[in-house]
Coordinates of C-alpha atoms in Angstrom, one line a residue:
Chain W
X916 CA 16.9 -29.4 -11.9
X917 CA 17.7 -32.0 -9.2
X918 CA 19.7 -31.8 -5.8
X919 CA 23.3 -32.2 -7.5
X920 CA 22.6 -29.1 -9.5
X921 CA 20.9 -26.9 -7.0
X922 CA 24.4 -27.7 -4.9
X923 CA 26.3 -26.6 -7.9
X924 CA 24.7 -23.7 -8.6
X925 CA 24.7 -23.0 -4.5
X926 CA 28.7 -23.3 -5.1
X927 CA 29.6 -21.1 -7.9
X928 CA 27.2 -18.4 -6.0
X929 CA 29.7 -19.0 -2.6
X930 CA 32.6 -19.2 -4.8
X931 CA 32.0 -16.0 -7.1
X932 CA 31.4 -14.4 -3.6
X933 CA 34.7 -15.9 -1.8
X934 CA 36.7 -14.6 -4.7
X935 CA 35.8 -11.1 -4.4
X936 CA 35.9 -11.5 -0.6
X937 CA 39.5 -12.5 -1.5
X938 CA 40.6 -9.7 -3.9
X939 CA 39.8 -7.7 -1.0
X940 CA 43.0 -7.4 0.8
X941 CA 45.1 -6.5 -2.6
X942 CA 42.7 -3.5 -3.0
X943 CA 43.2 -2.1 0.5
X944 CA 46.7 -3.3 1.6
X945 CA 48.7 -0.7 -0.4
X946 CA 46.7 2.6 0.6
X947 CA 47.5 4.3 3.9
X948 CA 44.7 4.2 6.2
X949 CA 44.7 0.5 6.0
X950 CA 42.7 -0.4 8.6
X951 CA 40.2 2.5 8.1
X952 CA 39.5 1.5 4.5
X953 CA 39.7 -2.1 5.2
X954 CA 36.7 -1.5 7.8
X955 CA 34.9 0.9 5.0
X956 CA 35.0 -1.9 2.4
X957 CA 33.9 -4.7 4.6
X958 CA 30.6 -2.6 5.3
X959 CA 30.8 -2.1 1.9
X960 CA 30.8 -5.2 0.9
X961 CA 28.8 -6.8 3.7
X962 CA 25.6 -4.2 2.6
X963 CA 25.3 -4.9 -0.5
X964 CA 25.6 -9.1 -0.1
X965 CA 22.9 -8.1 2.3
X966 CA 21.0 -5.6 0.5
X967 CA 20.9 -8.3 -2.9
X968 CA 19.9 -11.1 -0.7
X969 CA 16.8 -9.3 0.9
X970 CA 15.8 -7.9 -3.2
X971 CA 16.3 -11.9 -4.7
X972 CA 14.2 -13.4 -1.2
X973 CA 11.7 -10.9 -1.5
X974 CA 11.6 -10.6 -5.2
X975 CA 11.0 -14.3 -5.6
X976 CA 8.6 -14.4 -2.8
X977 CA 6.7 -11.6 -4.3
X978 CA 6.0 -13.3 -7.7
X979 CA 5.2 -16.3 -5.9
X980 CA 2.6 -14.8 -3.2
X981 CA 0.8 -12.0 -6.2
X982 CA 1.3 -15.3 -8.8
X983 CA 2.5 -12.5 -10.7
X984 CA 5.9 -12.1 -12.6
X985 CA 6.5 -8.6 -12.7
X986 CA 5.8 -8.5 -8.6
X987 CA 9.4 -7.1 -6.8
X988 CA 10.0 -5.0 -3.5
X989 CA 9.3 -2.1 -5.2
X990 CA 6.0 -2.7 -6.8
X991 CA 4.3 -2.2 -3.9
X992 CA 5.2 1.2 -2.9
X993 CA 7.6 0.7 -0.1
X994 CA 10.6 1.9 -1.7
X995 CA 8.6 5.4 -2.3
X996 CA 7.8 5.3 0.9
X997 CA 11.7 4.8 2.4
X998 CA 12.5 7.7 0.0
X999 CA 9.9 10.1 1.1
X1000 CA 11.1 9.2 4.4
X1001 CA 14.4 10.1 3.6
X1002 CA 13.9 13.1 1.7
X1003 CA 12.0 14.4 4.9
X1004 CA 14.8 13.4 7.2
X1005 CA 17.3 15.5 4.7
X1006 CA 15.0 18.3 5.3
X1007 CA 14.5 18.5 8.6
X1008 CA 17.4 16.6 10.3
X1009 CA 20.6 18.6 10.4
X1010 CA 23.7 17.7 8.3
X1011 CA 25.4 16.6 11.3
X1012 CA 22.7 14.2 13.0
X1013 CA 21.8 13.0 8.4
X1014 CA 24.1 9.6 9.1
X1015 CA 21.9 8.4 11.7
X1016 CA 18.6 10.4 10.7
X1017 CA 18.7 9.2 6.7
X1018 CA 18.0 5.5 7.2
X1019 CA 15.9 6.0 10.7
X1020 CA 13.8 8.1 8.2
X1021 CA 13.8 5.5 5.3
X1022 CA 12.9 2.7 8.2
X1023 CA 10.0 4.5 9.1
X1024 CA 8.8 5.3 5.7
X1025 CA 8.6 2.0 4.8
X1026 CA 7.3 0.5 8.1
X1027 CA 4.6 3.3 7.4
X1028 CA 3.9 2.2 3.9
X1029 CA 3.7 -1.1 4.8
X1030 CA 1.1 0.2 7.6
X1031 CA -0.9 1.6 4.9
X1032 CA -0.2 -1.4 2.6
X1033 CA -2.2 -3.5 5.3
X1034 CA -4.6 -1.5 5.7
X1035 CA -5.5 -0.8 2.1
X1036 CA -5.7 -4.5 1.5
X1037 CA -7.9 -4.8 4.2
X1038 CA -9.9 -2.3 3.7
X1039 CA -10.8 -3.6 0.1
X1040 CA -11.6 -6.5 1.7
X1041 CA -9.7 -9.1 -0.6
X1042 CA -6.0 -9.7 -0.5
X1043 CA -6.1 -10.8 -4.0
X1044 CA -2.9 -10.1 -6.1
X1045 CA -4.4 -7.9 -8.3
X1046 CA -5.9 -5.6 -5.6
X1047 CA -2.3 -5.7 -3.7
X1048 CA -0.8 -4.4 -6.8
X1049 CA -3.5 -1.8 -7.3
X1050 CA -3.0 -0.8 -4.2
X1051 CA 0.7 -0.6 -4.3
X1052 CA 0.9 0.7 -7.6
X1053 CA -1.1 4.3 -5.9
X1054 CA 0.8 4.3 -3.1
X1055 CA 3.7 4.6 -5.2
X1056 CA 2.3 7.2 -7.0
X1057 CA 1.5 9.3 -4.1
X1058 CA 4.8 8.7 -1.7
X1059 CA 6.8 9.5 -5.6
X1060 CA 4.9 12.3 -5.7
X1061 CA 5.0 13.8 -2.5
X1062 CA 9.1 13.2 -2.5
X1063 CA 9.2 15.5 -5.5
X1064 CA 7.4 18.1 -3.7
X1065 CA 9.4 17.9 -0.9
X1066 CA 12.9 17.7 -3.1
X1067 CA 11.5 21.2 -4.6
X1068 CA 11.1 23.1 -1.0
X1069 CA 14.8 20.9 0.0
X1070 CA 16.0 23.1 -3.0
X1071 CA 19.6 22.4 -3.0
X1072 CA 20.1 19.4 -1.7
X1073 CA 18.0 17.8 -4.7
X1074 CA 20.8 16.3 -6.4
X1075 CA 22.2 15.0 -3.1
X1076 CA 19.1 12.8 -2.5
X1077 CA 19.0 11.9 -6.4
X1078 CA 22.0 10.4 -6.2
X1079 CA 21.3 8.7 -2.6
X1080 CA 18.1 7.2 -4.0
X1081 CA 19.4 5.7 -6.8
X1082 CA 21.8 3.4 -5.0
X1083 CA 25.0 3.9 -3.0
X1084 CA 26.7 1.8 -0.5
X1085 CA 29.3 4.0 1.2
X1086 CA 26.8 5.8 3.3
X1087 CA 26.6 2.7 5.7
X1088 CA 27.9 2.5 9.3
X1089 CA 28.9 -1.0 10.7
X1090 CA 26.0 -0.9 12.6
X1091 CA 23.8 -0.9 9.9
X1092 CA 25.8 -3.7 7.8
X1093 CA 25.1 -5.5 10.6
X1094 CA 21.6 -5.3 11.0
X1095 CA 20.8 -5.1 7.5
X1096 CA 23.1 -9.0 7.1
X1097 CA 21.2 -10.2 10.1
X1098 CA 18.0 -8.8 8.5
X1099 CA 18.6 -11.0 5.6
X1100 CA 19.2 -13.8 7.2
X1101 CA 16.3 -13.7 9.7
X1102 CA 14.3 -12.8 6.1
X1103 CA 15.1 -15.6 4.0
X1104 CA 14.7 -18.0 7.1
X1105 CA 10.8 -16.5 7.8
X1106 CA 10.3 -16.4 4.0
X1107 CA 11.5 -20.1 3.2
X1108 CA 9.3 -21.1 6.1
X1109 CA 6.3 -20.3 3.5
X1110 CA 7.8 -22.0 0.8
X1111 CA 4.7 -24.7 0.3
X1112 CA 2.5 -21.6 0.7
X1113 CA 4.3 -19.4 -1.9
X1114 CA 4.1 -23.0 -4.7
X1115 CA 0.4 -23.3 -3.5
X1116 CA -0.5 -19.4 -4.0
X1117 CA 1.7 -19.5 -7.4
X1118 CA -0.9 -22.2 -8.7
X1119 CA -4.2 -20.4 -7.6
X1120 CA -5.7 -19.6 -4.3
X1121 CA -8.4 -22.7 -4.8
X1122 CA -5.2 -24.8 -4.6
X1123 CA -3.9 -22.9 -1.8
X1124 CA -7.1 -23.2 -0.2
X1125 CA -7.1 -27.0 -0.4
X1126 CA -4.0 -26.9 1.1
X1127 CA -5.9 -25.7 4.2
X1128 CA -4.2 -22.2 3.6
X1129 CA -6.0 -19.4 5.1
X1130 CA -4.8 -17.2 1.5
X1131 CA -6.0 -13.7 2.0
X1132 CA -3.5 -14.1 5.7
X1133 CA -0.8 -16.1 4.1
X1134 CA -0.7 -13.3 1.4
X1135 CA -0.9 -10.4 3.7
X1136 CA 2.1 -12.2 6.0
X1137 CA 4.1 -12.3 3.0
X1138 CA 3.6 -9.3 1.6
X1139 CA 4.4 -7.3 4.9
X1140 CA 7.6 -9.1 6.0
X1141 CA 9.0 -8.1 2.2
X1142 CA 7.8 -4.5 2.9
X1143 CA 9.5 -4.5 6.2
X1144 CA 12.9 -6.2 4.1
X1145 CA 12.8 -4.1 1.2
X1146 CA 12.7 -0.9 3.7
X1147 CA 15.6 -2.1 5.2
X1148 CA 17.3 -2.8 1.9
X1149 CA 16.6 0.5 1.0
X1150 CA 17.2 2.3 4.4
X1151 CA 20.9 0.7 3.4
X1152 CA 21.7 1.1 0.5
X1153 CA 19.0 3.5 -1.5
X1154 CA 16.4 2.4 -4.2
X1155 CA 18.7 -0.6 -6.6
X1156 CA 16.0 -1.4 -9.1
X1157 CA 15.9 -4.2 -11.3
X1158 CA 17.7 -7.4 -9.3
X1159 CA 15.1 -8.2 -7.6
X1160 CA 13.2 -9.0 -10.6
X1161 CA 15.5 -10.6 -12.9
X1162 CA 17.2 -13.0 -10.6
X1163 CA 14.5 -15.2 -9.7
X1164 CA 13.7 -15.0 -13.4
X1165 CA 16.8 -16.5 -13.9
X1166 CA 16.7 -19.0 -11.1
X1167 CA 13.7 -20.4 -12.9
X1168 CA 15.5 -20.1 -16.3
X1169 CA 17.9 -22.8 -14.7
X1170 CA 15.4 -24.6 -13.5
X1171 CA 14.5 -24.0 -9.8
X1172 CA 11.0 -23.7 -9.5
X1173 CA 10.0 -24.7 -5.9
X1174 CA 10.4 -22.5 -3.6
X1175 CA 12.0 -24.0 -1.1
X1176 CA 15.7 -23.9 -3.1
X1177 CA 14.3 -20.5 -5.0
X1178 CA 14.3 -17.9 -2.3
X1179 CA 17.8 -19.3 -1.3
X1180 CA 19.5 -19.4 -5.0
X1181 CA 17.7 -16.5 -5.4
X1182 CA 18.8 -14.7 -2.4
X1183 CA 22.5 -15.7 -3.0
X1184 CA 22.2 -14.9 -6.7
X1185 CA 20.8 -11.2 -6.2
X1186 CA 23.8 -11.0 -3.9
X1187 CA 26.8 -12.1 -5.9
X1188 CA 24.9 -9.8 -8.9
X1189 CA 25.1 -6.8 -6.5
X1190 CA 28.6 -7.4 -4.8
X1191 CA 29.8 -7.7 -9.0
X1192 CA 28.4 -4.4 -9.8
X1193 CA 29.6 -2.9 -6.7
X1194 CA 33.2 -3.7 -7.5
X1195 CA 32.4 -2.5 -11.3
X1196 CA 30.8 1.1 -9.8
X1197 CA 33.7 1.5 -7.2
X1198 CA 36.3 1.3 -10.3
X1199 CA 34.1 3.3 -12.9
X1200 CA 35.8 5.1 -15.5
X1201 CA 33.9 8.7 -14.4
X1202 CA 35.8 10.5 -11.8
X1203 CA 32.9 9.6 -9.2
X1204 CA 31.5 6.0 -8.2
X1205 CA 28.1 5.6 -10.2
X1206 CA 24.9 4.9 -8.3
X1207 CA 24.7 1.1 -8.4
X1208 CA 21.2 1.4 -9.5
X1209 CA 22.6 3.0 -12.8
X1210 CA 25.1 -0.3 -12.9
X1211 CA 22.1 -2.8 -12.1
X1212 CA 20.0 -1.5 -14.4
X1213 CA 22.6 -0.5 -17.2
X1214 CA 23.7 -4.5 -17.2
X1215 CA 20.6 -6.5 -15.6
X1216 CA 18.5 -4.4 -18.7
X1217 CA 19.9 -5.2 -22.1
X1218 CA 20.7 -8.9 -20.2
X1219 CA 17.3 -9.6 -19.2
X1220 CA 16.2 -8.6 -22.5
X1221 CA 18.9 -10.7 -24.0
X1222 CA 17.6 -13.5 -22.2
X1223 CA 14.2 -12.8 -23.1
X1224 CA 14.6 -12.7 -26.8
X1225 CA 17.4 -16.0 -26.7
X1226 CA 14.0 -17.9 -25.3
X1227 CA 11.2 -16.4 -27.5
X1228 CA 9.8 -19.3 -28.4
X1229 CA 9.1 -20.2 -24.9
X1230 CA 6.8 -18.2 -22.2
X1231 CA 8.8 -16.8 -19.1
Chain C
X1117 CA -23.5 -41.6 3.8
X1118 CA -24.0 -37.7 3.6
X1119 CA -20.8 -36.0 2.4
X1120 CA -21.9 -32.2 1.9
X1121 CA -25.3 -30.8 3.1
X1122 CA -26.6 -27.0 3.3
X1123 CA -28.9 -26.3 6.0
X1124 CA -30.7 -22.8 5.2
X1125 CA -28.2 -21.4 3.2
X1126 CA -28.0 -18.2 2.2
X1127 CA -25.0 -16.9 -0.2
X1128 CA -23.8 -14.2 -2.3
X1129 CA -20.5 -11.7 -3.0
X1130 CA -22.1 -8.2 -1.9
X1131 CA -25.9 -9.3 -1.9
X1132 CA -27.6 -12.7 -1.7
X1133 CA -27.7 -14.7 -5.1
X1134 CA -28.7 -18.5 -3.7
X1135 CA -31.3 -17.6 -0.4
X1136 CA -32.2 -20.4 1.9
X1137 CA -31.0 -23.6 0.2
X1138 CA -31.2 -26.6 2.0
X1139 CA -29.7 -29.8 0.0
X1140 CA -27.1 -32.6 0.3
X1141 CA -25.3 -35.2 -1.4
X1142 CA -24.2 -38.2 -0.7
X1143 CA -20.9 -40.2 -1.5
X1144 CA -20.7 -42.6 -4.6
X1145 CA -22.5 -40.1 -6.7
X1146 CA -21.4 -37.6 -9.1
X1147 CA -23.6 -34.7 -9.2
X1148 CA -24.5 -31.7 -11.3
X1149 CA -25.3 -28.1 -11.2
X1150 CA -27.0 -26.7 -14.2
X1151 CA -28.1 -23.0 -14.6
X1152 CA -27.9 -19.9 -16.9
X1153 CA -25.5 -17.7 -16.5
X1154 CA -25.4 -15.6 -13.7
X1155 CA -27.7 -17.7 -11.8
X1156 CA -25.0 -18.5 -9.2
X1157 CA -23.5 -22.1 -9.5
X1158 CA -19.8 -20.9 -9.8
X1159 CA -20.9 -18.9 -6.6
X1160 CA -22.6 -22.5 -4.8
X1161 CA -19.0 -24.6 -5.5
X1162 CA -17.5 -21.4 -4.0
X1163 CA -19.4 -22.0 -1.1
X1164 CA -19.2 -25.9 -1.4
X1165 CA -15.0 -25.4 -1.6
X1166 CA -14.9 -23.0 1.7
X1167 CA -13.5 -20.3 -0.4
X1168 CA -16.4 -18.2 0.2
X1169 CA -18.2 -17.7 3.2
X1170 CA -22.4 -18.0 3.6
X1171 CA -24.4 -14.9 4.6
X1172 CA -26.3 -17.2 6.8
X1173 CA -27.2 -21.1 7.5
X1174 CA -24.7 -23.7 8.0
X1175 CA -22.5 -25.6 5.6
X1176 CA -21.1 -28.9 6.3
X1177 CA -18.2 -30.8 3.9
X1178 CA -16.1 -33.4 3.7
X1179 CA -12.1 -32.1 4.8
X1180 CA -10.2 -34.1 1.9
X1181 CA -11.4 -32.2 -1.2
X1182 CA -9.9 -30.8 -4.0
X1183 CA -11.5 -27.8 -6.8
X1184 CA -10.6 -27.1 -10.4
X1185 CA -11.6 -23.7 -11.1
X1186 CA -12.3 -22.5 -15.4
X1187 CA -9.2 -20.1 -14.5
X1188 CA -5.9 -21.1 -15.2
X1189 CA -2.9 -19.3 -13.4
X1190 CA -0.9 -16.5 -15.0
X1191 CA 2.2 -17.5 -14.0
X1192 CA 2.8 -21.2 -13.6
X1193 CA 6.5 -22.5 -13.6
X1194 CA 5.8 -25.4 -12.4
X1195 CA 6.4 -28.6 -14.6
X1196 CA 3.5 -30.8 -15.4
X1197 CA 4.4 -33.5 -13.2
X1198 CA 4.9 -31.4 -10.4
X1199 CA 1.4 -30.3 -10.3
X1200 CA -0.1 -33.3 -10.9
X1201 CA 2.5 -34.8 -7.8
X1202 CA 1.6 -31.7 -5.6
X1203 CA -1.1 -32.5 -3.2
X1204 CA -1.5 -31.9 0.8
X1205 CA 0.0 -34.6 3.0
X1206 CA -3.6 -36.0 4.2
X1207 CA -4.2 -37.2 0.9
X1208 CA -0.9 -38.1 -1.4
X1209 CA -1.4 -41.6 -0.6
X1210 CA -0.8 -43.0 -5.1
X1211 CA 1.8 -44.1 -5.9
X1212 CA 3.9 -43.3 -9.6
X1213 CA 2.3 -46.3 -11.2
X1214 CA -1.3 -44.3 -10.7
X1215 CA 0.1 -41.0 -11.5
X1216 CA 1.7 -42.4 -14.8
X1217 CA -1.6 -43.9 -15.6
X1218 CA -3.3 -40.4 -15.1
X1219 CA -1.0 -38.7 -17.2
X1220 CA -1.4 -41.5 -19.8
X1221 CA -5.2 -40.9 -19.6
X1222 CA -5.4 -37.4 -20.5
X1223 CA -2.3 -38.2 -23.0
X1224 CA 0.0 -35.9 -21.2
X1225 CA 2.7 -38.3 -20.7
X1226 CA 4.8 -36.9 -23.0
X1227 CA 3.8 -33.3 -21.7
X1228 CA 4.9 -34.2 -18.1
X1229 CA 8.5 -32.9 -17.8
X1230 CA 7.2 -29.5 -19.8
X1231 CA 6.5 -26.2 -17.6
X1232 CA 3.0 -25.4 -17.6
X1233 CA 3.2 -22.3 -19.3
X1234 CA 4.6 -23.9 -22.5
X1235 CA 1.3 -26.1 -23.2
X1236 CA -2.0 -25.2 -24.8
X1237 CA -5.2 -23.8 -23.1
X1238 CA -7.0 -27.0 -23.9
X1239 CA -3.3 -29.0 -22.3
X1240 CA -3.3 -27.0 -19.3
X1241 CA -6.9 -27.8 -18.5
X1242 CA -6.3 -31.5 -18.5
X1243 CA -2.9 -30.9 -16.6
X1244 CA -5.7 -29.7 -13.6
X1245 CA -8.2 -32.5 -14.2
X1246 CA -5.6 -35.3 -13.8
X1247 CA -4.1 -33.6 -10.6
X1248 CA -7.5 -34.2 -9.0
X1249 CA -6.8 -38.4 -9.7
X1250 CA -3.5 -39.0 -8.2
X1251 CA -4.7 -38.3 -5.2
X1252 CA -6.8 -39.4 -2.2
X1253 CA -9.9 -37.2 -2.2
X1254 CA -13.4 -37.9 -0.9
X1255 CA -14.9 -34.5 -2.7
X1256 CA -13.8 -33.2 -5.9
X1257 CA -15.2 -30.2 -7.4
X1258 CA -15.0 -29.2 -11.1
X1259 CA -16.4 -25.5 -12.3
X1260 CA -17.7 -26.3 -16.0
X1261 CA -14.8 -29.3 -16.5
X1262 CA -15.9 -29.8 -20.1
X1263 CA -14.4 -26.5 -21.2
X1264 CA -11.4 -26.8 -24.0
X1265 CA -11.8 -30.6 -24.1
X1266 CA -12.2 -32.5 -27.1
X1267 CA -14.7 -35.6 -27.6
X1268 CA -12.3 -38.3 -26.6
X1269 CA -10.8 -36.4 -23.5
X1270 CA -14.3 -36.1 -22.6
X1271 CA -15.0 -39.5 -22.4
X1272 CA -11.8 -40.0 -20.6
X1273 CA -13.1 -37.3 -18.0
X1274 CA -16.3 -39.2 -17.7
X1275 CA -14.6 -42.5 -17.3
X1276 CA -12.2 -41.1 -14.4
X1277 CA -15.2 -39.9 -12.8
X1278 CA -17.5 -42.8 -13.0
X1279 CA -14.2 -45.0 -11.2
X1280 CA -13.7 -41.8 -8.7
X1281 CA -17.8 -42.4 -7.3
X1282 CA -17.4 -46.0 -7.7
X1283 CA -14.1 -45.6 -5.1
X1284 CA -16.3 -43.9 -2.7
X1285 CA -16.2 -40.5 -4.0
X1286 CA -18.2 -37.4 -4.7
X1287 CA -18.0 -35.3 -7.8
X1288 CA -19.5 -32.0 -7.8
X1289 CA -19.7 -30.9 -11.6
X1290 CA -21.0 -27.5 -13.0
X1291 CA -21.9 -27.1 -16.5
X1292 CA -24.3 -26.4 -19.5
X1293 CA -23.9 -29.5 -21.5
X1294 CA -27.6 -30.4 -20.5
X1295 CA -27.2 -33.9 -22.8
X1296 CA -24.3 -34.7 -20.8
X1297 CA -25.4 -34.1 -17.3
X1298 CA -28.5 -36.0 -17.9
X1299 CA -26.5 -38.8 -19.2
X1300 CA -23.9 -39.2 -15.9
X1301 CA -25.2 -37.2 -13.2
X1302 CA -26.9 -39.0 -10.3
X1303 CA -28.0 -36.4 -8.8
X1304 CA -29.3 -32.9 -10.8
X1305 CA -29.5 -29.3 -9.0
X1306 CA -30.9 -26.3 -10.7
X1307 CA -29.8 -22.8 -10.0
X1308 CA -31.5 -19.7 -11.3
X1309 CA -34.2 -17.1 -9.4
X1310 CA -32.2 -16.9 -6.8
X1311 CA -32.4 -20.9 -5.6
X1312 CA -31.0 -24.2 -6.0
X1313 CA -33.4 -27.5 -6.3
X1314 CA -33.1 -30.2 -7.0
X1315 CA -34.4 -31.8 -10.3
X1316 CA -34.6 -35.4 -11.8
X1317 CA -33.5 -36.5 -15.6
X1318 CA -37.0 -36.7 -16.9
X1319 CA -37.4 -33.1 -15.7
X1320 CA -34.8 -32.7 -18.0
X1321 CA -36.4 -34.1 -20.8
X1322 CA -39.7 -31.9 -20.7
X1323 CA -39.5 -29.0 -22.9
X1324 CA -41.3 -26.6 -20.4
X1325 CA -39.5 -27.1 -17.8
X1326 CA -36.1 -26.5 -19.4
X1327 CA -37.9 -22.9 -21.3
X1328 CA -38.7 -22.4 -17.4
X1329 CA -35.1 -22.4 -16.7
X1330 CA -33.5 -20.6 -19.5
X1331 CA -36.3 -18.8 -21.5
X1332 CA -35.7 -21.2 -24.6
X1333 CA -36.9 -24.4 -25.2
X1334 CA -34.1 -26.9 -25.7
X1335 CA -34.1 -30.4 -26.1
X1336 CA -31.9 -33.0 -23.8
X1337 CA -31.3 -36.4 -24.9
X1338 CA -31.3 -38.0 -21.8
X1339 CA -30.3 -41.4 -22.7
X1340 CA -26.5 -42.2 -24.9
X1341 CA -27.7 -43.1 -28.4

């Protein structure tokens, strides 16, 4: 795919995002509360923008640095981590202090897992992909769980945190839309900066080390600033499985291989996905909003798989 | 002029496999490693590449070189004439008239807008050989390169070598094709018990000396017919 195209593609993503901005105003201007709501959905909608631009960036950069195409944020045991954090902080914190405490405690539990992330790597002695997986794959084990056990001692607050880790928006203060959009940002920019590394690692680590890469670092680097973005993600706006996956998948489907235009197309496209299904859960047929995980995973699924099977004859 | 040398070497992944090995090589020269399995020549171009680092002794190498590994990656994206294109700064000096001839070499012209991922095992091997000639390297390094190829992409590979030493060059070639190290190799090195010597083409040809190596005598035409 050449320059032209990655601009097209760049401006449907900004248009399909303008358009929804747009349809804003019509939603909100006959309800009372005008202004109140008007602030609600701009968090609203500036979270999850945020939120699927931190999953595509990290998603893409994730298959890129573990040369692995099943790698996303939550593969490596960070989004187990923000949930046991939060569970804890709906245990302990009380209901009146749980705006503030729930995402401080998701924060920490992912900074934490990413701590031990590090660590474990380190220990192994090898930042190979496969041991980074291995080693994310038990600590999502253990963090899952441990938030089990703690959701039986919360008792009756289970279905509460359910719901809150499987996706929700409306939770966020404007504080947090704004770090979590500034996160991205900042994110994407630090990510893209290793874009030669992430097409060098993606062949092999002999060709990374001919690059004069110092790999088991490069990985490491990488693999912590996602931790650190998917915790935020997460500390936002709960566990949303599945875009960061598909969307760089897609990306590639198009075309856009290097990574110097995929963790941007893929950042914007995770976002536009998750604005979409935000708008589709906030009009949803039951009397309550779904969990935008449910709509992410209920559309991205039988998609991806749709996508999978229309290209059988060629290798993802 | 020297290009790699070893000075005392000693190298392994947990516990030394090559102890104290001392030898060099020189540019215009394309030389081989030969060895059983196991016996650590995978484990010496590790340590040749900089990938791995020596239990003891001191390694010196040229800073332009490139490796081609037996793996392939798992997950490759990547069109064929991107990898072939995608080289470090210091040494992406050719120009498309070189790279086309590569490509046309090892008969992957018509391959070279195709992702990796779509071609054969035997294709994606010779995707990695050509990257290492459309480029300006003074040491490349090739972990048993004869793998998947057929006859005449053989003789391709050998005649891209031959004009890579003639340029100034060094190749560094593992392998177990004892006829066809003895036949372009200028220089021989023999792994196994732990060390690495080296060893001459009429070495080659004696009976007991190869049954030393490998426990079986084997015969090694040393000379094309």
């Amino acid at each position: 795919m050449n320059r032209r195209s990655h601009r097209r593609l760049f401006l449907v993503f900004a248009t399909v995002i303008v358009v929804i901005l747009a349809t804003l105003p019509s939603v909100v201007s006959t309800q009372p509360y005008r202004d109140m709501l008007w602030t609600l959905q701009c968090v609203r909608i500036v979270v999850a923008l945020s939120c699927g631009m931190i999953l595509g960036s990290t998603g893409a950069a994730l298959q890129g640095a573990l040369s692995n195409p099943l790698a996303d944020p939550y593969i490596l045991g960070v989004s187990a981590g923000a949930g046991l954090g939060a569970t804890i902080a709906i245990a302990c914190v009380s209901p009146l202090y749980l705006s503030v405490g729930l995402p401080i405690g998701a924060l920490l539990g992912s900074l934490i897992t990413t701590g031990i992330l590090a660590v474990g790597i380190r220990s192994i002695g090898s930042a190979n992909s496969t041991s980074a997986i291995l080693v994310g794959v038990s600590i999502n084990a253990l963090f899952s769980a441990l938030t089990m056990v703690m959701m039986f001692l919360v008792g009756p607050k289970i279905s509460w945190v359910m719901l809150w880790l499987m996706g929700d928006f409306s939770q966020a203060s404007v504080l947090q839309s704004v770090i979590t959009l500034a996160s991205a940002v900042i994110g994407i920019g630090l990510l893209s900066r290793f874009s030669t590394h992430l097409d060098a690692l993606t062949l092999g680590d002999d060709i990374a080390h001919a690059f004069g890469i110092p790999v088991n670092r490069a990985r490491l680097h990488i693999i912590t600033i996602c931790s650190i973005l998917a915790g935020i993600s997460v500390a936002s706006g709960g566990m949303i499985g599945f875009v960061g996956l598909i969307t760089p998948h897609l990306c590639r489907q198009l075309g856009i291989v290097h990574h110097r235009h995929l963790i941007l197309l893929s950042a914007l496209g995770s976002g536009t996905l998750l604005l979409l299904c935000d708008r589709l859960a906030s009009v949803s047929i039951f009397s309550t909003a779904l969990p935008i995980g449910v709509v992410t995973a209920l559309i991205g699924a039988p998609f991806f798989i749709g996508l999978l099977y229309s290209r059988r004859h060629d290798s993802l | 002029m020297t290009a790699f040398e070893f000075k005392n070497v000693t190298i392994g992944y947990t516990h030394p496999v090559l102890t104290n090995i001392s030898v060099r090589g020189d540019a215009n020269s394309l030389i081989s490693i030969i060895g059983p399995n196991g016996s650590g020549k995978t484990l010496f171009l590790n340590a040749l590449a900089g990938l791995i680092t020596p239990i003891s002794g001191d390694i010196r190498r040229p800073a332009r070189m490139a490796w081609k590994s037996t793996h392939l990656p798992r997950f490759c994206p990547f069109r064929v004439t991107d990898i072939v294109r995608f080289h470090p700064k210091a040494v992406s000096g050719f120009d498309a008239a070189c790279v086309s001839d590569v490509l046309n070499t090892f008969n992957l012209t018509h391959l070279s807008t195709h992702p990796l991922e779509r071609l054969s095992h035997g294709e994606q091997h010779r995707v990695f050989l050509a990257r290492l000639f459309c480029a300006n390297y003074d040491m490349i390094i090739l972990d048993e390169p004869l793998n998947g190829l057929d006859p005449i992409q053989t003789i391709r590979l050998n005649n891209q070598l031959a004009g890579f030493c003639q340029r100034g060059g060094i190749a560094v070639v593992s392998g177990h094709n004892l006829d066809w190290v003895a036949q372009h190799s200028t220089k021989i090195f023999a792994a196994g018990n732990g060390q690495l010597i080296p060893i001459t083409n009429d070495d080659l040809a004696k009976e007991y000396f190869v049954q030393s190596w490998y426990d079986r005598p084997l015969s090694v035409k040393t000379h094309l017919q």
